[in-house]
JSON list of C-alpha atoms in Angstrom, two decimals:
[
{"chain": "C", "resi": 113, "resn": "UNK", "atom": "CA", "xyz": [60.18, 21.12, 20.91]},
{"chain": "C", "resi": 114, "resn": "UNK", "atom": "CA", "xyz": [63.72, 19.45, 21.50]},
{"chain": "C", "resi": 115, "resn": "UNK", "atom": "CA", "xyz": [64.14, 15.87, 20.79]},
{"chain": "C", "resi": 116, "resn": "UNK", "atom": "CA", "xyz": [64.07, 14.85, 24.29]},
{"chain": "C", "resi": 117, "resn": "UNK", "atom": "CA", "xyz": [60.79, 16.23, 24.86]},
{"chain": "C", "resi": 118, "resn": "UNK", "atom": "CA", "xyz": [59.87, 14.93, 21.70]},
{"chain": "C", "resi": 119, "resn": "UNK", "atom": "CA", "xyz": [60.29, 11.28, 22.81]},
{"chain": "C", "resi": 120, "resn": "UNK", "atom": "CA", "xyz": [59.12, 12.13, 26.26]},
{"chain": "C", "resi": 121, "resn": "UNK", "atom": "CA", "xyz": [55.55, 13.17, 24.64]},
{"chain": "C", "resi": 122, "resn": "UNK", "atom": "CA", "xyz": [55.79, 9.81, 22.10]},
{"chain": "C", "resi": 123, "resn": "UNK", "atom": "CA", "xyz": [56.57, 7.46, 25.21]},
{"chain": "C", "resi": 124, "resn": "UNK", "atom": "CA", "xyz": [53.41, 8.93, 27.09]},
{"chain": "C", "resi": 125, "resn": "UNK", "atom": "CA", "xyz": [51.39, 8.42, 24.04]},
{"chain": "C", "resi": 126, "resn": "UNK", "atom": "CA", "xyz": [52.50, 5.06, 23.85]},
{"chain": "C", "resi": 127, "resn": "UNK", "atom": "CA", "xyz": [51.93, 4.72, 27.59]},
{"chain": "C", "resi": 128, "resn": "UNK", "atom": "CA", "xyz": [48.58, 6.01, 27.31]},
{"chain": "C", "resi": 129, "resn": "UNK", "atom": "CA", "xyz": [47.58, 3.89, 24.10]},
{"chain": "C", "resi": 130, "resn": "UNK", "atom": "CA", "xyz": [48.90, 0.43, 25.39]},
{"chain": "C", "resi": 131, "resn": "UNK", "atom": "CA", "xyz": [47.05, 0.90, 28.79]},
{"chain": "C", "resi": 132, "resn": "UNK", "atom": "CA", "xyz": [43.75, 1.51, 27.11]},
{"chain": "C", "resi": 133, "resn": "UNK", "atom": "CA", "xyz": [44.02, -1.24, 24.69]},
{"chain": "C", "resi": 134, "resn": "UNK", "atom": "CA", "xyz": [45.27, -3.35, 27.64]},
{"chain": "C", "resi": 135, "resn": "UNK", "atom": "CA", "xyz": [42.13, -2.59, 29.82]},
{"chain": "C", "resi": 136, "resn": "UNK", "atom": "CA", "xyz": [40.01, -3.26, 26.91]},
{"chain": "C", "resi": 137, "resn": "UNK", "atom": "CA", "xyz": [41.66, -7.08, 26.39]},
{"chain": "C", "resi": 138, "resn": "UNK", "atom": "CA", "xyz": [41.28, -7.38, 30.07]},
{"chain": "C", "resi": 139, "resn": "UNK", "atom": "CA", "xyz": [37.82, -6.66, 30.09]},
{"chain": "C", "resi": 140, "resn": "UNK", "atom": "CA", "xyz": [36.90, -9.19, 27.46]},
{"chain": "C", "resi": 141, "resn": "UNK", "atom": "CA", "xyz": [39.22, -11.87, 28.89]},
{"chain": "C", "resi": 142, "resn": "UNK", "atom": "CA", "xyz": [37.83, -11.81, 32.30]},
{"chain": "C", "resi": 143, "resn": "UNK", "atom": "CA", "xyz": [34.32, -11.70, 30.37]},
{"chain": "C", "resi": 144, "resn": "UNK", "atom": "CA", "xyz": [34.75, -15.12, 28.62]},
{"chain": "C", "resi": 145, "resn": "UNK", "atom": "CA", "xyz": [34.54, -18.35, 29.32]},
{"chain": "C", "resi": 146, "resn": "UNK", "atom": "CA", "xyz": [37.73, -19.26, 30.97]},
{"chain": "C", "resi": 147, "resn": "UNK", "atom": "CA", "xyz": [39.84, -21.91, 28.75]},
{"chain": "C", "resi": 148, "resn": "UNK", "atom": "CA", "xyz": [37.97, -21.04, 25.89]},
{"chain": "C", "resi": 149, "resn": "UNK", "atom": "CA", "xyz": [39.96, -19.63, 22.66]},
{"chain": "C", "resi": 150, "resn": "UNK", "atom": "CA", "xyz": [38.52, -15.82, 23.21]},
{"chain": "C", "resi": 151, "resn": "UNK", "atom": "CA", "xyz": [39.73, -15.78, 26.71]},
{"chain": "C", "resi": 152, "resn": "UNK", "atom": "CA", "xyz": [43.05, -17.64, 25.73]},
{"chain": "C", "resi": 153, "resn": "UNK", "atom": "CA", "xyz": [43.94, -14.81, 22.79]},
{"chain": "C", "resi": 154, "resn": "UNK", "atom": "CA", "xyz": [42.78, -12.12, 24.48]},
{"chain": "C", "resi": 155, "resn": "UNK", "atom": "CA", "xyz": [44.77, -12.69, 28.06]},
{"chain": "C", "resi": 156, "resn": "UNK", "atom": "CA", "xyz": [47.99, -13.20, 25.53]},
{"chain": "C", "resi": 157, "resn": "UNK", "atom": "CA", "xyz": [47.43, -9.81, 23.96]},
{"chain": "C", "resi": 158, "resn": "UNK", "atom": "CA", "xyz": [46.47, -8.57, 27.13]},
{"chain": "C", "resi": 159, "resn": "UNK", "atom": "CA", "xyz": [50.13, -9.80, 28.44]},
{"chain": "C", "resi": 160, "resn": "UNK", "atom": "CA", "xyz": [51.73, -8.01, 25.42]},
{"chain": "C", "resi": 161, "resn": "UNK", "atom": "CA", "xyz": [50.24, -4.81, 26.00]},
{"chain": "C", "resi": 162, "resn": "UNK", "atom": "CA", "xyz": [51.15, -5.00, 29.65]},
{"chain": "C", "resi": 163, "resn": "UNK", "atom": "CA", "xyz": [54.46, -5.40, 28.81]},
{"chain": "C", "resi": 164, "resn": "UNK", "atom": "CA", "xyz": [54.73, -2.28, 26.74]},
{"chain": "C", "resi": 165, "resn": "UNK", "atom": "CA", "xyz": [52.85, -0.30, 29.64]},
{"chain": "C", "resi": 166, "resn": "UNK", "atom": "CA", "xyz": [55.71, -1.27, 31.96]},
{"chain": "C", "resi": 167, "resn": "UNK", "atom": "CA", "xyz": [58.47, -0.70, 29.55]},
{"chain": "C", "resi": 168, "resn": "UNK", "atom": "CA", "xyz": [57.36, 2.74, 28.65]},
{"chain": "C", "resi": 169, "resn": "UNK", "atom": "CA", "xyz": [56.22, 3.37, 32.36]},
{"chain": "C", "resi": 170, "resn": "UNK", "atom": "CA", "xyz": [60.10, 2.33, 33.79]},
{"chain": "C", "resi": 171, "resn": "UNK", "atom": "CA", "xyz": [61.09, 4.84, 30.97]},
{"chain": "C", "resi": 172, "resn": "UNK", "atom": "CA", "xyz": [58.91, 7.40, 32.29]},
{"chain": "C", "resi": 173, "resn": "UNK", "atom": "CA", "xyz": [60.74, 6.80, 35.99]},
{"chain": "C", "resi": 174, "resn": "UNK", "atom": "CA", "xyz": [64.20, 6.43, 35.05]},
{"chain": "C", "resi": 175, "resn": "UNK", "atom": "CA", "xyz": [64.69, 8.32, 31.78]},
{"chain": "C", "resi": 176, "resn": "UNK", "atom": "CA", "xyz": [62.17, 11.25, 31.69]},
{"chain": "C", "resi": 177, "resn": "UNK", "atom": "CA", "xyz": [62.03, 11.42, 35.47]},
{"chain": "C", "resi": 178, "resn": "UNK", "atom": "CA", "xyz": [58.39, 10.85, 35.87]},
{"chain": "C", "resi": 179, "resn": "UNK", "atom": "CA", "xyz": [56.31, 10.54, 39.62]},
{"chain": "C", "resi": 180, "resn": "UNK", "atom": "CA", "xyz": [58.75, 7.45, 41.18]},
{"chain": "C", "resi": 181, "resn": "UNK", "atom": "CA", "xyz": [55.37, 6.15, 42.62]},
{"chain": "C", "resi": 182, "resn": "UNK", "atom": "CA", "xyz": [54.58, 5.53, 38.80]},
{"chain": "C", "resi": 183, "resn": "UNK", "atom": "CA", "xyz": [57.52, 2.51, 39.48]},
{"chain": "C", "resi": 184, "resn": "UNK", "atom": "CA", "xyz": [55.02, 0.95, 42.12]},
{"chain": "C", "resi": 185, "resn": "UNK", "atom": "CA", "xyz": [52.00, 1.06, 39.81]},
{"chain": "C", "resi": 186, "resn": "UNK", "atom": "CA", "xyz": [54.18, -0.55, 36.82]},
{"chain": "C", "resi": 187, "resn": "UNK", "atom": "CA", "xyz": [56.17, -3.01, 39.18]},
{"chain": "C", "resi": 188, "resn": "UNK", "atom": "CA", "xyz": [52.43, -4.31, 40.77]},
{"chain": "C", "resi": 189, "resn": "UNK", "atom": "CA", "xyz": [50.96, -4.55, 37.31]},
{"chain": "C", "resi": 190, "resn": "UNK", "atom": "CA", "xyz": [53.70, -6.34, 35.65]},
{"chain": "C", "resi": 191, "resn": "UNK", "atom": "CA", "xyz": [54.57, -8.96, 38.51]},
{"chain": "C", "resi": 192, "resn": "UNK", "atom": "CA", "xyz": [50.72, -9.89, 38.98]},
{"chain": "C", "resi": 193, "resn": "UNK", "atom": "CA", "xyz": [50.51, -10.69, 34.97]},
{"chain": "C", "resi": 194, "resn": "UNK", "atom": "CA", "xyz": [53.90, -12.33, 34.92]},
{"chain": "C", "resi": 195, "resn": "UNK", "atom": "CA", "xyz": [53.40, -14.50, 37.85]},
{"chain": "C", "resi": 196, "resn": "UNK", "atom": "CA", "xyz": [49.73, -15.23, 37.03]},
{"chain": "C", "resi": 197, "resn": "UNK", "atom": "CA", "xyz": [50.86, -16.48, 33.71]},
{"chain": "C", "resi": 198, "resn": "UNK", "atom": "CA", "xyz": [53.90, -18.52, 35.05]},
{"chain": "C", "resi": 199, "resn": "UNK", "atom": "CA", "xyz": [51.14, -20.02, 37.34]},
{"chain": "C", "resi": 200, "resn": "UNK", "atom": "CA", "xyz": [49.27, -21.20, 34.60]},
{"chain": "C", "resi": 201, "resn": "UNK", "atom": "CA", "xyz": [52.29, -22.44, 32.69]},
{"chain": "C", "resi": 202, "resn": "UNK", "atom": "CA", "xyz": [54.04, -24.44, 35.79]},
{"chain": "C", "resi": 203, "resn": "UNK", "atom": "CA", "xyz": [50.63, -25.53, 37.18]},
{"chain": "C", "resi": 204, "resn": "UNK", "atom": "CA", "xyz": [52.62, -26.29, 40.59]},
{"chain": "C", "resi": 205, "resn": "UNK", "atom": "CA", "xyz": [54.51, -24.58, 43.24]},
{"chain": "C", "resi": 206, "resn": "UNK", "atom": "CA", "xyz": [57.78, -26.15, 42.41]},
{"chain": "C", "resi": 207, "resn": "UNK", "atom": "CA", "xyz": [60.71, -23.43, 42.80]},
{"chain": "C", "resi": 208, "resn": "UNK", "atom": "CA", "xyz": [61.74, -21.83, 39.68]},
{"chain": "C", "resi": 209, "resn": "UNK", "atom": "CA", "xyz": [64.91, -20.05, 39.05]},
{"chain": "C", "resi": 210, "resn": "UNK", "atom": "CA", "xyz": [63.08, -17.71, 37.19]},
{"chain": "C", "resi": 211, "resn": "UNK", "atom": "CA", "xyz": [59.97, -16.90, 39.22]},
{"chain": "C", "resi": 212, "resn": "UNK", "atom": "CA", "xyz": [62.64, -16.33, 42.30]},
{"chain": "C", "resi": 213, "resn": "UNK", "atom": "CA", "xyz": [64.94, -13.96, 40.29]},
{"chain": "C", "resi": 214, "resn": "UNK", "atom": "CA", "xyz": [61.55, -11.71, 38.81]},
{"chain": "C", "resi": 215, "resn": "UNK", "atom": "CA", "xyz": [60.25, -11.49, 42.49]},
{"chain": "C", "resi": 216, "resn": "UNK", "atom": "CA", "xyz": [63.76, -10.36, 43.80]},
{"chain": "C", "resi": 217, "resn": "UNK", "atom": "CA", "xyz": [63.83, -7.97, 41.24]},
{"chain": "C", "resi": 218, "resn": "UNK", "atom": "CA", "xyz": [60.59, -6.67, 41.67]},
{"chain": "C", "resi": 219, "resn": "UNK", "atom": "CA", "xyz": [61.54, -6.56, 45.60]},
{"chain": "C", "resi": 220, "resn": "UNK", "atom": "CA", "xyz": [64.29, -4.55, 44.89]},
{"chain": "C", "resi": 221, "resn": "UNK", "atom": "CA", "xyz": [62.43, -1.93, 42.69]},
{"chain": "C", "resi": 222, "resn": "UNK", "atom": "CA", "xyz": [60.11, -1.37, 45.35]},
{"chain": "C", "resi": 223, "resn": "UNK", "atom": "CA", "xyz": [62.90, -1.34, 47.92]},
{"chain": "C", "resi": 224, "resn": "UNK", "atom": "CA", "xyz": [63.90, 1.66, 45.69]},
{"chain": "C", "resi": 225, "resn": "UNK", "atom": "CA", "xyz": [60.77, 3.51, 45.65]},
{"chain": "C", "resi": 226, "resn": "UNK", "atom": "CA", "xyz": [60.66, 3.17, 49.60]},
{"chain": "C", "resi": 227, "resn": "UNK", "atom": "CA", "xyz": [63.96, 4.26, 50.17]},
{"chain": "C", "resi": 228, "resn": "UNK", "atom": "CA", "xyz": [63.68, 7.50, 48.07]},
{"chain": "C", "resi": 229, "resn": "UNK", "atom": "CA", "xyz": [59.99, 7.77, 49.23]},
{"chain": "C", "resi": 230, "resn": "UNK", "atom": "CA", "xyz": [60.99, 11.41, 50.92]},
{"chain": "C", "resi": 231, "resn": "UNK", "atom": "CA", "xyz": [62.22, 13.01, 48.28]},
{"chain": "C", "resi": 232, "resn": "UNK", "atom": "CA", "xyz": [59.49, 12.14, 45.44]},
{"chain": "C", "resi": 233, "resn": "UNK", "atom": "CA", "xyz": [56.59, 14.82, 45.03]},
{"chain": "C", "resi": 234, "resn": "UNK", "atom": "CA", "xyz": [53.56, 13.56, 46.38]},
{"chain": "C", "resi": 235, "resn": "UNK", "atom": "CA", "xyz": [50.95, 13.82, 43.80]},
{"chain": "C", "resi": 236, "resn": "UNK", "atom": "CA", "xyz": [49.32, 10.64, 44.89]},
{"chain": "C", "resi": 237, "resn": "UNK", "atom": "CA", "xyz": [47.28, 10.18, 47.95]},
{"chain": "C", "resi": 238, "resn": "UNK", "atom": "CA", "xyz": [49.31, 8.65, 50.51]},
{"chain": "C", "resi": 239, "resn": "UNK", "atom": "CA", "xyz": [46.40, 5.35, 51.38]},
{"chain": "C", "resi": 240, "resn": "UNK", "atom": "CA", "xyz": [46.80, 4.92, 47.45]},
{"chain": "C", "resi": 241, "resn": "UNK", "atom": "CA", "xyz": [50.77, 4.65, 48.36]},
{"chain": "C", "resi": 242, "resn": "UNK", "atom": "CA", "xyz": [50.92, 2.22, 51.34]},
{"chain": "C", "resi": 243, "resn": "UNK", "atom": "CA", "xyz": [47.99, 0.17, 50.08]},
{"chain": "C", "resi": 244, "resn": "UNK", "atom": "CA", "xyz": [49.70, -0.41, 46.80]},
{"chain": "C", "resi": 245, "resn": "UNK", "atom": "CA", "xyz": [52.84, -1.12, 48.24]},
{"chain": "C", "resi": 246, "resn": "UNK", "atom": "CA", "xyz": [50.91, -3.41, 51.01]},
{"chain": "C", "resi": 247, "resn": "UNK", "atom": "CA", "xyz": [49.45, -5.49, 48.14]},
{"chain": "C", "resi": 248, "resn": "UNK", "atom": "CA", "xyz": [52.82, -5.77, 46.58]},
{"chain": "C", "resi": 249, "resn": "UNK", "atom": "CA", "xyz": [54.39, -6.89, 49.33]},
{"chain": "C", "resi": 250, "resn": "UNK", "atom": "CA", "xyz": [51.56, -9.54, 50.06]},
{"chain": "C", "resi": 251, "resn": "UNK", "atom": "CA", "xyz": [51.71, -11.27, 46.95]},
{"chain": "C", "resi": 252, "resn": "UNK", "atom": "CA", "xyz": [55.48, -11.29, 47.07]},
{"chain": "C", "resi": 253, "resn": "UNK", "atom": "CA", "xyz": [55.59, -12.70, 50.81]},
{"chain": "C", "resi": 254, "resn": "UNK", "atom": "CA", "xyz": [52.88, -15.40, 49.59]},
{"chain": "C", "resi": 255, "resn": "UNK", "atom": "CA", "xyz": [55.09, -16.15, 46.41]},
{"chain": "C", "resi": 256, "resn": "UNK", "atom": "CA", "xyz": [57.96, -17.18, 48.88]},
{"chain": "C", "resi": 257, "resn": "UNK", "atom": "CA", "xyz": [55.95, -19.01, 51.02]},
{"chain": "C", "resi": 258, "resn": "UNK", "atom": "CA", "xyz": [53.62, -21.12, 48.78]},
{"chain": "C", "resi": 259, "resn": "UNK", "atom": "CA", "xyz": [57.17, -23.10, 48.22]},
{"chain": "C", "resi": 260, "resn": "UNK", "atom": "CA", "xyz": [56.82, -24.47, 51.49]},
{"chain": "C", "resi": 261, "resn": "UNK", "atom": "CA", "xyz": [53.19, -25.92, 50.73]},
{"chain": "C", "resi": 262, "resn": "UNK", "atom": "CA", "xyz": [53.62, -29.72, 50.31]},
{"chain": "C", "resi": 263, "resn": "UNK", "atom": "CA", "xyz": [52.74, -30.32, 46.68]},
{"chain": "C", "resi": 264, "resn": "UNK", "atom": "CA", "xyz": [50.12, -32.75, 47.87]},
{"chain": "C", "resi": 265, "resn": "UNK", "atom": "CA", "xyz": [48.18, -30.02, 49.74]},
{"chain": "C", "resi": 266, "resn": "UNK", "atom": "CA", "xyz": [48.84, -27.30, 47.01]},
{"chain": "C", "resi": 267, "resn": "UNK", "atom": "CA", "xyz": [46.92, -29.21, 44.34]},
{"chain": "C", "resi": 268, "resn": "UNK", "atom": "CA", "xyz": [45.02, -26.54, 42.35]},
{"chain": "C", "resi": 269, "resn": "UNK", "atom": "CA", "xyz": [46.20, -23.61, 44.11]},
{"chain": "C", "resi": 270, "resn": "UNK", "atom": "CA", "xyz": [48.11, -22.69, 40.69]},
{"chain": "C", "resi": 271, "resn": "UNK", "atom": "CA", "xyz": [44.35, -21.85, 39.09]},
{"chain": "C", "resi": 272, "resn": "UNK", "atom": "CA", "xyz": [43.35, -19.50, 42.04]},
{"chain": "C", "resi": 273, "resn": "UNK", "atom": "CA", "xyz": [46.80, -17.74, 41.65]},
{"chain": "C", "resi": 274, "resn": "UNK", "atom": "CA", "xyz": [46.43, -17.74, 38.00]},
{"chain": "C", "resi": 275, "resn": "UNK", "atom": "CA", "xyz": [42.49, -15.65, 38.94]},
{"chain": "C", "resi": 276, "resn": "UNK", "atom": "CA", "xyz": [43.82, -13.53, 41.49]},
{"chain": "C", "resi": 277, "resn": "UNK", "atom": "CA", "xyz": [46.76, -12.26, 39.74]},
{"chain": "C", "resi": 278, "resn": "UNK", "atom": "CA", "xyz": [45.73, -11.59, 36.37]},
{"chain": "C", "resi": 279, "resn": "UNK", "atom": "CA", "xyz": [42.57, -9.71, 37.90]},
{"chain": "C", "resi": 280, "resn": "UNK", "atom": "CA", "xyz": [45.38, -8.09, 40.14]},
{"chain": "C", "resi": 281, "resn": "UNK", "atom": "CA", "xyz": [47.12, -6.75, 37.22]},
{"chain": "C", "resi": 282, "resn": "UNK", "atom": "CA", "xyz": [44.26, -5.82, 35.31]},
{"chain": "C", "resi": 283, "resn": "UNK", "atom": "CA", "xyz": [42.76, -3.64, 38.63]},
{"chain": "C", "resi": 284, "resn": "UNK", "atom": "CA", "xyz": [46.29, -2.07, 38.74]},
{"chain": "C", "resi": 285, "resn": "UNK", "atom": "CA", "xyz": [45.69, -0.73, 35.37]},
{"chain": "C", "resi": 286, "resn": "UNK", "atom": "CA", "xyz": [42.73, 0.10, 35.81]},
{"chain": "C", "resi": 287, "resn": "UNK", "atom": "CA", "xyz": [43.15, 2.16, 39.29]},
{"chain": "C", "resi": 288, "resn": "UNK", "atom": "CA", "xyz": [46.27, 3.93, 37.83]},
{"chain": "C", "resi": 289, "resn": "UNK", "atom": "CA", "xyz": [44.26, 4.99, 34.56]},
{"chain": "C", "resi": 290, "resn": "UNK", "atom": "CA", "xyz": [41.52, 6.09, 36.89]},
{"chain": "C", "resi": 291, "resn": "UNK", "atom": "CA", "xyz": [43.76, 7.92, 39.26]},
{"chain": "C", "resi": 292, "resn": "UNK", "atom": "CA", "xyz": [45.40, 9.69, 36.51]},
{"chain": "C", "resi": 293, "resn": "UNK", "atom": "CA", "xyz": [42.24, 10.85, 34.44]},
{"chain": "C", "resi": 294, "resn": "UNK", "atom": "CA", "xyz": [39.93, 11.58, 37.49]},
{"chain": "C", "resi": 295, "resn": "UNK", "atom": "CA", "xyz": [42.84, 13.02, 39.92]},
{"chain": "C", "resi": 296, "resn": "UNK", "atom": "CA", "xyz": [40.21, 15.67, 41.71]},
{"chain": "C", "resi": 297, "resn": "UNK", "atom": "CA", "xyz": [38.50, 12.62, 42.58]},
{"chain": "C", "resi": 298, "resn": "UNK", "atom": "CA", "xyz": [41.34, 10.76, 44.58]},
{"chain": "C", "resi": 299, "resn": "UNK", "atom": "CA", "xyz": [41.83, 8.80, 46.72]},
{"chain": "C", "resi": 300, "resn": "UNK", "atom": "CA", "xyz": [38.28, 7.04, 45.56]},
{"chain": "C", "resi": 301, "resn": "UNK", "atom": "CA", "xyz": [38.86, 7.38, 42.02]},
{"chain": "C", "resi": 302, "resn": "UNK", "atom": "CA", "xyz": [41.79, 4.73, 42.55]},
{"chain": "C", "resi": 303, "resn": "UNK", "atom": "CA", "xyz": [40.14, 2.93, 45.77]},
{"chain": "C", "resi": 304, "resn": "UNK", "atom": "CA", "xyz": [36.54, 2.18, 44.15]},
{"chain": "C", "resi": 305, "resn": "UNK", "atom": "CA", "xyz": [38.57, 0.41, 41.30]},
{"chain": "C", "resi": 306, "resn": "UNK", "atom": "CA", "xyz": [40.67, -1.23, 43.39]},
{"chain": "C", "resi": 307, "resn": "UNK", "atom": "CA", "xyz": [37.67, -2.57, 45.19]},
{"chain": "C", "resi": 308, "resn": "UNK", "atom": "CA", "xyz": [36.00, -3.51, 42.44]},
{"chain": "C", "resi": 309, "resn": "UNK", "atom": "CA", "xyz": [39.05, -5.44, 41.37]},
{"chain": "C", "resi": 310, "resn": "UNK", "atom": "CA", "xyz": [38.99, -7.67, 45.00]},
{"chain": "C", "resi": 311, "resn": "UNK", "atom": "CA", "xyz": [35.38, -8.44, 44.50]},
{"chain": "C", "resi": 312, "resn": "UNK", "atom": "CA", "xyz": [35.88, -9.76, 41.01]},
{"chain": "C", "resi": 313, "resn": "UNK", "atom": "CA", "xyz": [38.64, -12.14, 42.85]},
{"chain": "C", "resi": 314, "resn": "UNK", "atom": "CA", "xyz": [36.48, -13.26, 45.59]},
{"chain": "C", "resi": 315, "resn": "UNK", "atom": "CA", "xyz": [33.67, -13.77, 42.87]},
{"chain": "C", "resi": 316, "resn": "UNK", "atom": "CA", "xyz": [35.68, -15.54, 40.66]},
{"chain": "C", "resi": 317, "resn": "UNK", "atom": "CA", "xyz": [37.71, -17.74, 43.25]},
{"chain": "C", "resi": 318, "resn": "UNK", "atom": "CA", "xyz": [34.49, -18.75, 45.18]},
{"chain": "C", "resi": 319, "resn": "UNK", "atom": "CA", "xyz": [32.91, -19.53, 42.02]},
{"chain": "C", "resi": 320, "resn": "UNK", "atom": "CA", "xyz": [35.17, -21.83, 40.54]},
{"chain": "C", "resi": 321, "resn": "UNK", "atom": "CA", "xyz": [36.07, -23.33, 44.16]},
{"chain": "C", "resi": 322, "resn": "UNK", "atom": "CA", "xyz": [32.61, -24.47, 44.39]},
{"chain": "C", "resi": 323, "resn": "UNK", "atom": "CA", "xyz": [32.22, -25.51, 40.84]},
{"chain": "C", "resi": 324, "resn": "UNK", "atom": "CA", "xyz": [35.81, -27.79, 41.34]},
{"chain": "C", "resi": 325, "resn": "UNK", "atom": "CA", "xyz": [34.19, -29.12, 44.63]},
{"chain": "C", "resi": 326, "resn": "UNK", "atom": "CA", "xyz": [30.58, -30.27, 43.18]},
{"chain": "C", "resi": 327, "resn": "UNK", "atom": "CA", "xyz": [31.55, -33.25, 41.58]},
{"chain": "C", "resi": 328, "resn": "UNK", "atom": "CA", "xyz": [33.12, -34.54, 44.90]},
{"chain": "C", "resi": 329, "resn": "UNK", "atom": "CA", "xyz": [29.74, -33.83, 46.81]},
{"chain": "C", "resi": 330, "resn": "UNK", "atom": "CA", "xyz": [27.96, -35.47, 44.46]},
{"chain": "C", "resi": 331, "resn": "UNK", "atom": "CA", "xyz": [29.85, -38.45, 44.62]},
{"chain": "C", "resi": 332, "resn": "UNK", "atom": "CA", "xyz": [29.99, -38.80, 48.49]}
]
């Protein structure tokens, strides 16, 4: 085995290991009480291992010539994780240079994929490709539109963004993992985790929206 293949195998091993650990941490973060120590710590470790997944995924595409669609999955999970964490940090919709820069770079990466779309080997179902690109573009478009929302109206929008995007990052990893391991069951092995993620997003956002509104309802 030459050195290039050895590094390629090592990169795949690290990518799979980091992704598996990130998924386990994500499950803990989602299932524990928000704002508590366990949730915060597992959330930070989730982001750390997500960074490793992103780095090895990008190496797989640009250095080792893996399928280019891996770039879209990687960017979707990475951008959701980054933007979800930044929503928690900023707690406002005030434009930040770092957020805009990362959004533009991520958009360029997906544009690169779309430009070379016809030349790549199609190992993923087209419905997965289109829905993944669509989901990413939806988040990007919202992230630019939110700067136009008046601050007084935006309110706790950052909190719901954090929920949506962090679950989105987790779901992207889960769908990539399931789609790769159960490749013979595509597109369902990727569609079902995505549907599960949407249900989680709706469920958590609805729960905390009602919870945050309850004091005001009682006061009236």
